Short mmCIF file of N, CA and C in Angstrom, two decimals:
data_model
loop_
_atom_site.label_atom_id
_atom_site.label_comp_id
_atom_site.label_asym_id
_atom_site.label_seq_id
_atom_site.Cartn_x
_atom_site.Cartn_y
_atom_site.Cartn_z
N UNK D 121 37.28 -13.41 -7.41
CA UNK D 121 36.89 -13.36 -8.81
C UNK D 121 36.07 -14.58 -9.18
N UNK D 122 34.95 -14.04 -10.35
CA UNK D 122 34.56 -15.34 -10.66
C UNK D 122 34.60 -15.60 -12.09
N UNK D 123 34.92 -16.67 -12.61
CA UNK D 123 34.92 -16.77 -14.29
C UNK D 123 33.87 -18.12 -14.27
N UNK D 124 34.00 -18.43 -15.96
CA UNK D 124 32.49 -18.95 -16.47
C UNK D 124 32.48 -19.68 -15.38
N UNK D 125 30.43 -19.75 -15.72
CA UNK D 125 29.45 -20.50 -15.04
C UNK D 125 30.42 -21.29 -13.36
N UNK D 126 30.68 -20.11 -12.56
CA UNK D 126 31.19 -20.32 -11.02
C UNK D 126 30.15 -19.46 -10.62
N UNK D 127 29.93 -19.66 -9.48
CA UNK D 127 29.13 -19.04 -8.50
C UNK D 127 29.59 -18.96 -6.95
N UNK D 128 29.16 -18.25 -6.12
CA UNK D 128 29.89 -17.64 -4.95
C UNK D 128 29.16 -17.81 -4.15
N UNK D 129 28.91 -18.24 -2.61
CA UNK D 129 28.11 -17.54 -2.01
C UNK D 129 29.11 -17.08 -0.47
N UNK D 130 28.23 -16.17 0.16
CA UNK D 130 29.59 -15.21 1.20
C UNK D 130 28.69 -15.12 2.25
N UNK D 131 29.32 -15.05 3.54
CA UNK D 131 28.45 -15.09 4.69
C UNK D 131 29.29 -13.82 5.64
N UNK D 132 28.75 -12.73 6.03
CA UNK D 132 29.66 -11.83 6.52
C UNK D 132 29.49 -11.93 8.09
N UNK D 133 30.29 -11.36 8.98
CA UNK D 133 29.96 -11.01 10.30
C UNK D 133 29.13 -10.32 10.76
N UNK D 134 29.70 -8.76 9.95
CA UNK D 134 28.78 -7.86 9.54
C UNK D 134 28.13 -7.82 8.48
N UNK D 135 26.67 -7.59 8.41
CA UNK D 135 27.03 -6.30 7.17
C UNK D 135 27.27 -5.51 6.24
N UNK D 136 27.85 -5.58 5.36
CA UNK D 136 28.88 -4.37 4.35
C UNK D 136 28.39 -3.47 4.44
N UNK D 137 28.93 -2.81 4.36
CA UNK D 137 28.70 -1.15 3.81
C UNK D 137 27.95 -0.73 2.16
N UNK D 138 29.05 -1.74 1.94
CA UNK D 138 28.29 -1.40 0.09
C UNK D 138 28.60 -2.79 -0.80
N UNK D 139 28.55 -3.43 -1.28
CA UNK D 139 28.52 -4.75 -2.39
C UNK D 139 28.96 -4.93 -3.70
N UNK D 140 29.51 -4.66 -4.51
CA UNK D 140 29.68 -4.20 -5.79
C UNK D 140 30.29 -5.44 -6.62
N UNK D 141 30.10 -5.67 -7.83
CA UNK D 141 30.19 -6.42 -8.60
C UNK D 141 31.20 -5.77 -9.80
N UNK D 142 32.25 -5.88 -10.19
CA UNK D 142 32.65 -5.70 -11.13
C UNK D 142 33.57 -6.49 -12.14
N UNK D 143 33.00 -5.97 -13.44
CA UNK D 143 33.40 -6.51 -14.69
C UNK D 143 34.53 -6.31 -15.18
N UNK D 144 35.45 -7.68 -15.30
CA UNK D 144 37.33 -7.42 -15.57
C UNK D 144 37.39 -7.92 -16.73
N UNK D 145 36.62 -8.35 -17.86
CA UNK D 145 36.27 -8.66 -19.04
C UNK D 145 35.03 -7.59 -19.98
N UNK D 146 35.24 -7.50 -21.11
CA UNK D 146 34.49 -6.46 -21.47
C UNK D 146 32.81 -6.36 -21.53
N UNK D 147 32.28 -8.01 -21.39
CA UNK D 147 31.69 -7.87 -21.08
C UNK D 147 31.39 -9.57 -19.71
N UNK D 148 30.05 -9.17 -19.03
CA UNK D 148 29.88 -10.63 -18.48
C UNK D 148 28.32 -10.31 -18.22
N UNK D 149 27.92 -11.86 -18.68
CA UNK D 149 26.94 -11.98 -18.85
C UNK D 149 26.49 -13.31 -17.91
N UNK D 150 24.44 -13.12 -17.70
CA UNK D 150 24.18 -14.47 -17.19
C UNK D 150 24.01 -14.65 -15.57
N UNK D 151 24.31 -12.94 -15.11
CA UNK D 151 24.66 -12.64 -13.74
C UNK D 151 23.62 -13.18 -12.53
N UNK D 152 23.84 -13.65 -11.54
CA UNK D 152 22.58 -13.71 -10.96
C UNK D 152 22.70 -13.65 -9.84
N UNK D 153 21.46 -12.88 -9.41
CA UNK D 153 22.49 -12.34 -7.37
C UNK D 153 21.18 -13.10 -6.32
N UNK D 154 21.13 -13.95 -5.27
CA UNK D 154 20.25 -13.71 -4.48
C UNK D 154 20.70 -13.17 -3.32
N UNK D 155 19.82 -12.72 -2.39
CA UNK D 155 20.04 -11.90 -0.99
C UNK D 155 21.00 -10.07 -0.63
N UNK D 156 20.61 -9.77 -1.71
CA UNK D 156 20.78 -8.41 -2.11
C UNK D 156 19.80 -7.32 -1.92
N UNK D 157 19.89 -6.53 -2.04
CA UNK D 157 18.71 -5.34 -1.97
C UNK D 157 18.12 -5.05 -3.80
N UNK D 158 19.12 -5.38 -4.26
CA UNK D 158 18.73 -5.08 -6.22
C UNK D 158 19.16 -6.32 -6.42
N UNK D 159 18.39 -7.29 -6.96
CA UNK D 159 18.98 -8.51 -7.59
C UNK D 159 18.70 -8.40 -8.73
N UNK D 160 19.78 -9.37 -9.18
CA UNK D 160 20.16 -9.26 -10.66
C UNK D 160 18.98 -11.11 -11.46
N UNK D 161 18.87 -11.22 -12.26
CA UNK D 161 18.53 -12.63 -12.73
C UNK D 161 19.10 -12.33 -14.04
N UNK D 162 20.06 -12.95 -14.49
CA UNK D 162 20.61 -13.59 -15.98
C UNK D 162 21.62 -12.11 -16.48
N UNK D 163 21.52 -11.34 -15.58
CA UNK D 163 21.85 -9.93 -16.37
C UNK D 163 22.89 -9.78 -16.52
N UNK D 164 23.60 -8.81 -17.29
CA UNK D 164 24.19 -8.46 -18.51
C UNK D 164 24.77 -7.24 -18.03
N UNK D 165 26.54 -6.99 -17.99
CA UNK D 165 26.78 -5.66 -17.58
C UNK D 165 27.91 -5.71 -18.30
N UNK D 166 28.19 -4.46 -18.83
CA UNK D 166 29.48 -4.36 -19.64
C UNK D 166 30.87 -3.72 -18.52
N UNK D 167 32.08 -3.00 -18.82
CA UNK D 167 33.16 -2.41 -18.40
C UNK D 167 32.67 -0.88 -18.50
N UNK D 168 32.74 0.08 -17.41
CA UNK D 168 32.25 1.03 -16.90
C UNK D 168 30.92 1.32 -17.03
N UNK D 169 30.35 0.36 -16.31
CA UNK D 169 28.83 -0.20 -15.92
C UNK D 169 28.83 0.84 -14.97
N UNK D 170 28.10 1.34 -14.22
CA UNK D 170 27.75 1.15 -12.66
C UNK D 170 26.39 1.33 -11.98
N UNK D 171 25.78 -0.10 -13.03
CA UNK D 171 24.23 -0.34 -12.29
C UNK D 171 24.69 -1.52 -11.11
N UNK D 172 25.77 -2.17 -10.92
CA UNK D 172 25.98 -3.21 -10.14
C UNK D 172 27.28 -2.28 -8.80
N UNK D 173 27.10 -1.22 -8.54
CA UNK D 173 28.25 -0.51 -7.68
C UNK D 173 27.19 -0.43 -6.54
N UNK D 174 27.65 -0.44 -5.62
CA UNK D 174 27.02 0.17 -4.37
C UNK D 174 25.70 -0.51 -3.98
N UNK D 175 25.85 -1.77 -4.10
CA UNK D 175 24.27 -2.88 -3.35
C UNK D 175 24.79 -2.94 -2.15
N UNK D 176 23.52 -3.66 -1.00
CA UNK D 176 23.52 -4.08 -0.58
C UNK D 176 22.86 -5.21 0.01
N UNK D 177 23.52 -5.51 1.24
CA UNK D 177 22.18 -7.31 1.74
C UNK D 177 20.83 -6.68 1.52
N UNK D 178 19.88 -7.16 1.61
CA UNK D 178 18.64 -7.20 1.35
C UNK D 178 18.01 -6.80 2.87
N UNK D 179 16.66 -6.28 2.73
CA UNK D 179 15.88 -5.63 3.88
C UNK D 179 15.66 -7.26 4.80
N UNK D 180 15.89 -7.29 6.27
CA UNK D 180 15.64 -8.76 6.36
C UNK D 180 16.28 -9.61 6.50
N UNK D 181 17.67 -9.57 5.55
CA UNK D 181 18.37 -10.71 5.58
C UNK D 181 19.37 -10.93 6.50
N UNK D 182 18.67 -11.42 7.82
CA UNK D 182 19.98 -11.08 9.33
C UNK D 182 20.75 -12.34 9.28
N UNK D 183 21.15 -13.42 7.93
CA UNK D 183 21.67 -14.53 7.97
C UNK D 183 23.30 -13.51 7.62
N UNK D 184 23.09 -12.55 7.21
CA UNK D 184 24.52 -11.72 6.17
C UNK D 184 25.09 -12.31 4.93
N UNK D 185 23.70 -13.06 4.24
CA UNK D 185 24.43 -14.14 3.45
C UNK D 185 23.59 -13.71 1.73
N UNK D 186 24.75 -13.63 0.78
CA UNK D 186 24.06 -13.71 -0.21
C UNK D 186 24.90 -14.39 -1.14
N UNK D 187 24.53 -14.58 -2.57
CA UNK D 187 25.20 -15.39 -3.89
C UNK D 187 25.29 -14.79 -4.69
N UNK D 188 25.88 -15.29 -5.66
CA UNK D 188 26.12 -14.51 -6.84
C UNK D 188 26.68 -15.58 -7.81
N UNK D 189 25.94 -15.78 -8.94
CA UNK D 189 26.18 -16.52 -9.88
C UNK D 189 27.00 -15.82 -11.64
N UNK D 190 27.86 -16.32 -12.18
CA UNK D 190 28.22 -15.65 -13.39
C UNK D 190 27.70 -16.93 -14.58
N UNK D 191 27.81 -16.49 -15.82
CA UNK D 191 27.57 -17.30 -16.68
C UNK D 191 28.65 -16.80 -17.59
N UNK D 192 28.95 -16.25 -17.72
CA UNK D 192 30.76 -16.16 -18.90
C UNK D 192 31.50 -14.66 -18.89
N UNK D 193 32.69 -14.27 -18.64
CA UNK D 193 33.39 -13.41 -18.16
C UNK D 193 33.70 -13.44 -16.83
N UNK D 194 34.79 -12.79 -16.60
CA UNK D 194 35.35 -12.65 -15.14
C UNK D 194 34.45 -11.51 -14.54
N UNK D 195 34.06 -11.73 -13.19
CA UNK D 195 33.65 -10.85 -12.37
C UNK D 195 34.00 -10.73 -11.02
N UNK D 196 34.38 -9.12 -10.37
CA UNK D 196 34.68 -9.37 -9.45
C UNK D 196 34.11 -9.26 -8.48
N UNK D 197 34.19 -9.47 -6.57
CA UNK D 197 32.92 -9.12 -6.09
C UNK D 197 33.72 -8.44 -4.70
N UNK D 198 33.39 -7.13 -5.30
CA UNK D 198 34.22 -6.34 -3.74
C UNK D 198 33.30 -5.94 -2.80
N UNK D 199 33.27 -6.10 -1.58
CA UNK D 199 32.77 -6.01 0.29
C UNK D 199 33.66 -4.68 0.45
N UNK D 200 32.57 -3.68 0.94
CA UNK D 200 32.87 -2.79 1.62
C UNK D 200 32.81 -2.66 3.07
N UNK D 201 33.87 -2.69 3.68
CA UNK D 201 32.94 -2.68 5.52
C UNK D 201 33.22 -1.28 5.62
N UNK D 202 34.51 -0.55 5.62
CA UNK D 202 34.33 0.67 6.04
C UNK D 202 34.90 1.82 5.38
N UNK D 203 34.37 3.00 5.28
CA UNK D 203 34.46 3.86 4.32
C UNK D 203 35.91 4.45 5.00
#
């Protein structure tokens, strides 16, 4: 989880399957993703969002590494490896 202005960054073995970001506050704002396939800058997602469900690493990125920044509300950040 991340609450205000924390930021993350994650380095996988693999992979994921899928990336997803979700909002445990009603809203969170300020979002900011690098090394994704859809990045986010400053954005804004409310509670049963799902423009932030189902990303992934970015075309390219064979480090498996990306970030994710919040600016106020809790957010969570769930790794999919296998369905």
């Amino acid at each position: 989880f991340l609450h205000v202005d924390e930021s993350l960054t994650v380095t996988c073995d693999s992979p994921p399957q899928a990336i997803s970001l979700l909002p445990f506050t009603e809203e969170c704002t300020g979002i900011t993703t690098n090394g994704l396939r859809w990045e986010l800058n400053h954005a804004q997602i409310h509670t049963h969002s799902s423009t932030t469900i189902s990303n992934v690493l970015a075309e390219g990125n064979t480090e498996h590494r990306f970030s994710v920044a919040l600016g106020s509300g809790i957010l969570g950040v769930y790794l999919c490896h296998k369905e």
